[in-house]
Amino acid sequence: MARKLVAANWKMNGSAEGNAALTGRVVEAVSALACEVVLCVPYPYLLQVGGLLAGSRIGLGAQDLSEHDAGAYTGEVSAAMLTDVGCTHVVIGHSERRKYHGETDDVVLGKVRRAQAAGLVPIVCVGESREEREAGETEAVVLRQLEAVFAGLDDVGARSLVLAYEPVWAIGTGLAATPEMAQAVHASIRTALRSRLGDDAGALAVLYGGSVNADNAASLFAMADIDGALVGGASLDAEAFISICVANSGR
Ligand code: PEP
């Protein structure tokens, strides 16, 4: 049975005051649920949110990390720094990083390696653009992004990550993939995982991300290969995020 996981991606949102209210409510409501929950928050708030999560079962994640170890890389944040402030997870290869910061598949792999070497669980994002979907290239793009990471990892590394299928056209648009569209891609991902990891493929969480909300979460989670969600906009609303976590733990 694959793991159940819901990860929040706050993106570049938050304030000290708002974080306290949002995190407090989430801790109160999701701690007893049968799904893993991780909050991926902006760097400046990692210590604050980590403090608020202390003693709970909720993980703390960053939204990126440096592909470098340490040194003269102004503005960057290393894997060791993330573990130092209590992170358990880190989002890598989000489409906004690929698009606005030119992150290539090679850079994504470098970051995955750094994260794993430091003991962080990478949440690796893959997904096609609207143009790629319209050109019938969805599966090819997603599997290329996946293979680029897998090719550089040993079997332990390949087993020690979370994948997030995030069609770029669905992120932040309110236009989620239908459960059937998402499932079709998740099934291809699972087949690729099986050919690499055999029976262990079932234990690796494959999340869907892209306009998940309180209304569509349950129908997405009803699909055989959708193990959870990476949630952007709806994770900023405590009640919406909690509903998504409840939907995932009940499936
Ligand atoms: C995301 O930021 O990864 C995301 C899926 O955003 P949203 O849920 O807002 O589409």
mmCIF file of C-alpha atoms and ligand atoms in Angstrom:
data_model
loop_
_atom_site.group_PDB
_atom_site.id
_atom_site.type_symbol
_atom_site.label_atom_id
_atom_site.label_comp_id
_atom_site.label_asym_id
_atom_site.label_seq_id
_atom_site.Cartn_x
_atom_site.Cartn_y
_atom_site.Cartn_z
ATOM 1 C CA MET A 1 0.000 0.000 0.000
ATOM 2 C CA ALA A 2 1.453 3.346 -1.030
ATOM 3 C CA ARG A 3 1.824 6.015 1.609
ATOM 4 C CA LYS A 4 -0.739 8.734 2.155
ATOM 5 C CA LEU A 5 0.813 12.180 2.179
ATOM 6 C CA VAL A 6 -0.449 15.723 1.821
ATOM 7 C CA ALA A 7 2.189 18.437 1.486
ATOM 8 C CA ALA A 8 1.452 22.155 1.650
ATOM 9 C CA ASN A 9 3.430 24.481 -0.582
ATOM 10 C CA TRP A 10 2.905 27.967 0.805
ATOM 11 C CA LYS A 11 5.018 29.391 -2.044
ATOM 12 C CA MET A 12 6.040 33.028 -1.337
ATOM 13 C CA ASN A 13 3.228 33.655 1.130
ATOM 14 C CA GLY A 14 3.039 34.101 4.877
ATOM 15 C CA SER A 15 3.668 36.451 7.768
ATOM 16 C CA ALA A 16 4.726 35.753 11.325
ATOM 17 C CA GLU A 17 1.237 36.486 12.599
ATOM 18 C CA GLY A 18 -0.637 34.587 9.877
ATOM 19 C CA ASN A 19 1.669 31.562 10.082
ATOM 20 C CA ALA A 20 0.957 31.125 13.774
ATOM 21 C CA ALA A 21 -2.803 31.036 13.259
ATOM 22 C CA LEU A 22 -2.658 28.786 10.182
ATOM 23 C CA THR A 23 -0.143 26.327 11.624
ATOM 24 C CA GLY A 24 -1.847 26.192 15.005
ATOM 25 C CA ARG A 25 -5.172 25.257 13.448
ATOM 26 C CA VAL A 26 -3.601 22.648 11.138
ATOM 27 C CA VAL A 27 -1.716 21.004 14.021
ATOM 28 C CA GLU A 28 -4.902 20.847 16.053
ATOM 29 C CA ALA A 29 -6.952 19.281 13.240
ATOM 30 C CA VAL A 30 -4.650 16.892 11.399
ATOM 31 C CA SER A 31 -2.461 15.374 14.096
ATOM 32 C CA ALA A 32 -4.718 12.366 14.625
ATOM 33 C CA LEU A 33 -5.326 11.684 10.929
ATOM 34 C CA ALA A 34 -4.072 8.584 9.128
ATOM 35 C CA CYS A 35 -2.047 10.488 6.591
ATOM 36 C CA GLU A 36 1.349 12.106 6.684
ATOM 37 C CA VAL A 37 1.295 15.918 6.482
ATOM 38 C CA VAL A 38 4.197 18.243 5.630
ATOM 39 C CA LEU A 39 4.240 22.041 5.546
ATOM 40 C CA CYS A 40 6.714 23.501 3.023
ATOM 41 C CA VAL A 41 7.181 27.119 3.963
ATOM 42 C CA PRO A 42 9.430 30.036 2.914
ATOM 43 C CA TYR A 43 12.978 29.955 4.326
ATOM 44 C CA PRO A 44 12.544 32.862 6.770
ATOM 45 C CA TYR A 45 9.676 31.069 8.497
ATOM 46 C CA LEU A 46 11.206 27.608 8.843
ATOM 47 C CA LEU A 47 12.298 28.153 12.443
ATOM 48 C CA GLN A 48 9.003 29.739 13.434
ATOM 49 C CA VAL A 49 6.837 27.054 11.830
ATOM 50 C CA GLY A 50 9.198 24.299 13.028
ATOM 51 C CA GLY A 51 8.660 25.566 16.575
ATOM 52 C CA LEU A 52 4.910 25.501 16.108
ATOM 53 C CA LEU A 53 5.096 21.928 14.779
ATOM 54 C CA ALA A 54 7.310 20.670 17.620
ATOM 55 C CA GLY A 55 5.812 17.591 19.246
ATOM 56 C CA SER A 56 3.356 17.038 16.385
ATOM 57 C CA ARG A 57 3.627 14.401 13.645
ATOM 58 C CA ILE A 58 3.647 17.081 10.938
ATOM 59 C CA GLY A 59 6.818 17.411 8.893
ATOM 60 C CA LEU A 60 8.608 20.633 8.012
ATOM 61 C CA GLY A 61 9.733 21.264 4.458
ATOM 62 C CA ALA A 62 11.551 23.894 2.422
ATOM 63 C CA GLN A 63 10.598 24.775 -1.143
ATOM 64 C CA ASP A 64 14.077 24.559 -2.657
ATOM 65 C CA LEU A 65 17.734 24.130 -1.711
ATOM 66 C CA SER A 66 21.129 24.796 -3.237
ATOM 67 C CA GLU A 67 22.800 22.218 -5.431
ATOM 68 C CA HIS A 68 26.063 23.275 -3.736
ATOM 69 C CA ASP A 69 27.410 22.098 -0.416
ATOM 70 C CA ALA A 70 28.596 25.366 1.159
ATOM 71 C CA GLY A 71 30.617 28.464 0.379
ATOM 72 C CA ALA A 72 30.467 31.472 -1.931
ATOM 73 C CA TYR A 73 26.904 31.127 -3.221
ATOM 74 C CA THR A 74 25.253 34.319 -2.030
ATOM 75 C CA GLY A 75 21.578 33.968 -1.324
ATOM 76 C CA GLU A 76 21.526 30.181 -1.457
ATOM 77 C CA VAL A 77 20.551 27.769 1.303
ATOM 78 C CA SER A 78 22.234 24.396 1.753
ATOM 79 C CA ALA A 79 20.798 20.995 2.636
ATOM 80 C CA ALA A 80 22.745 21.022 5.917
ATOM 81 C CA MET A 81 21.156 24.344 6.870
ATOM 82 C CA LEU A 82 17.719 22.899 6.237
ATOM 83 C CA THR A 83 18.303 19.904 8.490
ATOM 84 C CA ASP A 84 19.872 22.246 11.044
ATOM 85 C CA VAL A 85 16.581 24.139 11.358
ATOM 86 C CA GLY A 86 14.519 20.946 11.558
ATOM 87 C CA CYS A 87 13.434 20.262 7.986
ATOM 88 C CA THR A 88 12.432 16.740 7.069
ATOM 89 C CA HIS A 89 11.437 17.390 3.445
ATOM 90 C CA VAL A 90 12.288 19.700 0.562
ATOM 91 C CA VAL A 91 10.415 20.411 -2.678
ATOM 92 C CA ILE A 92 12.727 20.077 -5.694
ATOM 93 C CA GLY A 93 12.120 20.900 -9.345
ATOM 94 C CA HIS A 94 8.852 22.754 -8.875
ATOM 95 C CA SER A 95 7.738 24.100 -12.252
ATOM 96 C CA GLU A 96 8.138 27.652 -10.947
ATOM 97 C CA ARG A 97 11.819 26.906 -10.252
ATOM 98 C CA ARG A 98 12.224 25.245 -13.646
ATOM 99 C CA LYS A 99 10.499 28.150 -15.414
ATOM 100 C CA TYR A 100 11.695 31.264 -13.560
ATOM 101 C CA HIS A 101 15.119 30.023 -12.493
ATOM 102 C CA GLY A 102 16.068 27.856 -15.452
ATOM 103 C CA GLU A 103 16.396 24.647 -13.440
ATOM 104 C CA THR A 104 17.281 21.786 -15.735
ATOM 105 C CA ASP A 105 16.864 18.063 -15.107
ATOM 106 C CA ASP A 106 20.579 17.971 -14.206
ATOM 107 C CA VAL A 107 20.171 20.685 -11.591
ATOM 108 C CA VAL A 108 17.158 18.865 -10.176
ATOM 109 C CA LEU A 109 19.209 15.673 -9.854
ATOM 110 C CA GLY A 110 22.055 17.572 -8.158
ATOM 111 C CA LYS A 111 19.618 18.981 -5.625
ATOM 112 C CA VAL A 112 18.019 15.585 -4.997
ATOM 113 C CA ARG A 113 21.452 14.130 -4.249
ATOM 114 C CA ARG A 114 22.320 16.963 -1.864
ATOM 115 C CA ALA A 115 19.005 16.601 -0.088
ATOM 116 C CA GLN A 116 19.308 12.842 0.343
ATOM 117 C CA ALA A 117 22.910 13.044 1.496
ATOM 118 C CA ALA A 118 21.719 15.338 4.283
ATOM 119 C CA GLY A 119 18.839 13.022 5.233
ATOM 120 C CA LEU A 120 16.048 15.111 3.716
ATOM 121 C CA VAL A 121 13.192 13.540 1.765
ATOM 122 C CA PRO A 122 12.968 15.250 -1.635
ATOM 123 C CA ILE A 123 9.512 15.926 -3.043
ATOM 124 C CA VAL A 124 10.420 15.861 -6.727
ATOM 125 C CA CYS A 125 8.022 17.655 -9.081
ATOM 126 C CA VAL A 126 7.441 16.613 -12.678
ATOM 127 C CA GLY A 127 4.831 17.788 -15.145
ATOM 128 C CA GLU A 128 4.087 18.937 -18.657
ATOM 129 C CA SER A 129 3.192 22.398 -19.945
ATOM 130 C CA ARG A 130 -0.063 23.079 -21.769
ATOM 131 C CA GLU A 131 1.778 23.115 -25.113
ATOM 132 C CA GLU A 132 3.392 19.771 -24.361
ATOM 133 C CA ARG A 133 0.023 18.239 -23.430
ATOM 134 C CA GLU A 134 -1.591 19.597 -26.565
ATOM 135 C CA ALA A 135 1.246 18.143 -28.619
ATOM 136 C CA GLY A 136 0.594 14.714 -27.070
ATOM 137 C CA GLU A 137 3.929 14.764 -25.232
ATOM 138 C CA THR A 138 2.688 14.487 -21.655
ATOM 139 C CA GLU A 139 3.960 11.009 -20.907
ATOM 140 C CA ALA A 140 7.277 11.556 -22.693
ATOM 141 C CA VAL A 141 7.978 14.769 -20.768
ATOM 142 C CA VAL A 142 7.005 13.376 -17.382
ATOM 143 C CA LEU A 143 8.965 10.143 -17.841
ATOM 144 C CA ARG A 144 12.008 12.063 -19.126
ATOM 145 C CA GLN A 145 11.977 14.248 -15.996
ATOM 146 C CA LEU A 146 11.563 11.168 -13.816
ATOM 147 C CA GLU A 147 14.274 9.141 -15.550
ATOM 148 C CA ALA A 148 16.696 12.069 -15.355
ATOM 149 C CA VAL A 149 16.497 11.802 -11.576
ATOM 150 C CA PHE A 150 16.379 8.017 -11.353
ATOM 151 C CA ALA A 151 19.375 7.589 -13.650
ATOM 152 C CA GLY A 152 21.549 9.399 -11.121
ATOM 153 C CA LEU A 153 20.381 7.572 -8.003
ATOM 154 C CA ASP A 154 21.132 4.145 -6.606
ATOM 155 C CA ASP A 155 18.185 1.973 -5.528
ATOM 156 C CA VAL A 156 18.254 3.334 -1.977
ATOM 157 C CA GLY A 157 18.027 6.876 -3.334
ATOM 158 C CA ALA A 158 15.303 5.941 -5.818
ATOM 159 C CA ARG A 159 13.223 4.500 -2.952
ATOM 160 C CA SER A 160 13.790 7.495 -0.679
ATOM 161 C CA LEU A 161 11.829 10.214 -2.386
ATOM 162 C CA VAL A 162 8.321 11.426 -2.956
ATOM 163 C CA LEU A 163 7.131 12.253 -6.475
ATOM 164 C CA ALA A 164 4.627 14.952 -7.339
ATOM 165 C CA TYR A 165 2.945 14.983 -10.735
ATOM 166 C CA GLU A 166 2.075 18.618 -11.295
ATOM 167 C CA PRO A 167 0.791 19.532 -14.756
ATOM 168 C CA VAL A 168 2.050 23.087 -15.209
ATOM 169 C CA TRP A 169 -1.244 24.244 -16.724
ATOM 170 C CA ALA A 170 -3.121 23.162 -13.587
ATOM 171 C CA ILE A 171 -0.940 24.962 -11.042
ATOM 172 C CA GLY A 172 -2.617 28.001 -9.545
ATOM 173 C CA THR A 173 -5.161 28.190 -12.375
ATOM 174 C CA GLY A 174 -8.205 26.630 -10.734
ATOM 175 C CA LEU A 175 -8.187 24.114 -13.607
ATOM 176 C CA ALA A 176 -7.257 20.851 -11.926
ATOM 177 C CA ALA A 177 -6.683 17.785 -14.077
ATOM 178 C CA THR A 178 -9.699 15.501 -13.974
ATOM 179 C CA PRO A 179 -9.131 12.450 -11.776
ATOM 180 C CA GLU A 180 -8.977 10.297 -14.934
ATOM 181 C CA MET A 181 -6.381 12.541 -16.621
ATOM 182 C CA ALA A 182 -4.242 12.565 -13.498
ATOM 183 C CA GLN A 183 -4.624 8.821 -12.964
ATOM 184 C CA ALA A 184 -3.465 8.096 -16.517
ATOM 185 C CA VAL A 185 -0.167 9.884 -15.855
ATOM 186 C CA HIS A 186 0.172 8.416 -12.361
ATOM 187 C CA ALA A 187 -0.284 4.934 -13.829
ATOM 188 C CA SER A 188 2.596 5.587 -16.263
ATOM 189 C CA ILE A 189 4.734 6.840 -13.411
ATOM 190 C CA ARG A 190 3.908 3.739 -11.361
ATOM 191 C CA THR A 191 4.835 1.487 -14.269
ATOM 192 C CA ALA A 192 8.195 3.273 -14.561
ATOM 193 C CA LEU A 193 8.702 2.914 -10.810
ATOM 194 C CA ARG A 194 7.900 -0.789 -10.998
ATOM 195 C CA SER A 195 10.413 -1.387 -13.728
ATOM 196 C CA ARG A 196 13.062 0.263 -11.546
ATOM 197 C CA LEU A 197 12.043 -0.847 -8.062
ATOM 198 C CA GLY A 198 9.861 -3.920 -8.526
ATOM 199 C CA ASP A 199 7.354 -4.478 -5.722
ATOM 200 C CA ASP A 200 8.803 -1.585 -3.711
ATOM 201 C CA ALA A 201 7.258 0.814 -6.249
ATOM 202 C CA GLY A 202 3.939 0.547 -4.433
ATOM 203 C CA ALA A 203 5.397 2.043 -1.277
ATOM 204 C CA LEU A 204 6.620 5.232 -2.912
ATOM 205 C CA ALA A 205 4.143 8.108 -2.612
ATOM 206 C CA VAL A 206 3.137 9.756 -5.880
ATOM 207 C CA LEU A 207 1.262 12.988 -5.225
ATOM 208 C CA TYR A 208 -0.905 14.976 -7.600
ATOM 209 C CA GLY A 209 -0.573 18.776 -7.564
ATOM 210 C CA GLY A 210 -2.457 21.443 -9.475
ATOM 211 C CA SER A 211 -5.479 23.307 -8.111
ATOM 212 C CA VAL A 212 -6.369 20.653 -5.538
ATOM 213 C CA ASN A 213 -9.073 21.978 -3.244
ATOM 214 C CA ALA A 214 -11.578 20.824 -0.650
ATOM 215 C CA ASP A 215 -14.116 19.957 -3.362
ATOM 216 C CA ASN A 216 -12.002 17.922 -5.783
ATOM 217 C CA ALA A 217 -9.584 16.202 -3.382
ATOM 218 C CA ALA A 218 -11.670 13.109 -2.618
ATOM 219 C CA SER A 219 -12.282 12.289 -6.300
ATOM 220 C CA LEU A 220 -8.555 12.593 -7.040
ATOM 221 C CA PHE A 221 -7.626 10.428 -4.040
ATOM 222 C CA ALA A 222 -10.131 7.787 -5.189
ATOM 223 C CA MET A 223 -7.811 6.999 -8.115
ATOM 224 C CA ALA A 224 -5.661 3.891 -7.730
ATOM 225 C CA ASP A 225 -2.260 5.540 -8.186
ATOM 226 C CA ILE A 226 -2.833 8.953 -6.556
ATOM 227 C CA ASP A 227 -1.423 8.721 -3.046
ATOM 228 C CA GLY A 228 -1.864 12.290 -1.925
ATOM 229 C CA ALA A 229 -1.417 15.898 -2.970
ATOM 230 C CA LEU A 230 0.979 18.795 -3.157
ATOM 231 C CA VAL A 231 -1.258 21.742 -2.384
ATOM 232 C CA GLY A 232 -0.471 25.369 -3.153
ATOM 233 C CA GLY A 233 -3.254 27.952 -2.904
ATOM 234 C CA ALA A 234 -5.622 25.840 -0.811
ATOM 235 C CA SER A 235 -2.906 25.216 1.785
ATOM 236 C CA LEU A 236 -3.126 28.869 2.817
ATOM 237 C CA ASP A 237 -6.699 28.331 4.002
ATOM 238 C CA ALA A 238 -6.623 26.185 7.144
ATOM 239 C CA GLU A 239 -10.090 24.695 6.720
ATOM 240 C CA ALA A 240 -9.582 23.875 3.026
ATOM 241 C CA PHE A 241 -6.207 22.266 3.737
ATOM 242 C CA ILE A 242 -7.628 20.266 6.639
ATOM 243 C CA SER A 243 -10.479 18.997 4.410
ATOM 244 C CA ILE A 244 -7.907 17.798 1.872
ATOM 245 C CA CYS A 245 -5.977 15.960 4.604
ATOM 246 C CA VAL A 246 -9.201 14.406 5.906
ATOM 247 C CA ALA A 247 -10.104 13.262 2.365
ATOM 248 C CA ASN A 248 -6.691 11.629 1.994
ATOM 249 C CA SER A 249 -6.759 9.858 5.317
ATOM 250 C CA GLY A 250 -10.232 8.479 4.670
ATOM 251 C CA ARG A 251 -9.551 6.830 1.333
HETATM 252 C C1 PEP B 1 1.894 24.074 -6.220
HETATM 253 O O1 PEP B 1 2.284 25.178 -5.889
HETATM 254 O O2 PEP B 1 2.667 23.130 -6.236
HETATM 255 C C2 PEP B 1 0.476 23.922 -6.561
HETATM 256 C C3 PEP B 1 0.053 22.737 -6.923
HETATM 257 O O3 PEP B 1 -0.296 25.035 -6.479
HETATM 258 P P1 PEP B 1 -1.900 25.097 -6.549
HETATM 259 O O4 PEP B 1 -2.427 24.054 -5.603
HETATM 260 O O5 PEP B 1 -2.247 26.487 -6.126
HETATM 261 O O6 PEP B 1 -2.290 24.812 -7.963
#
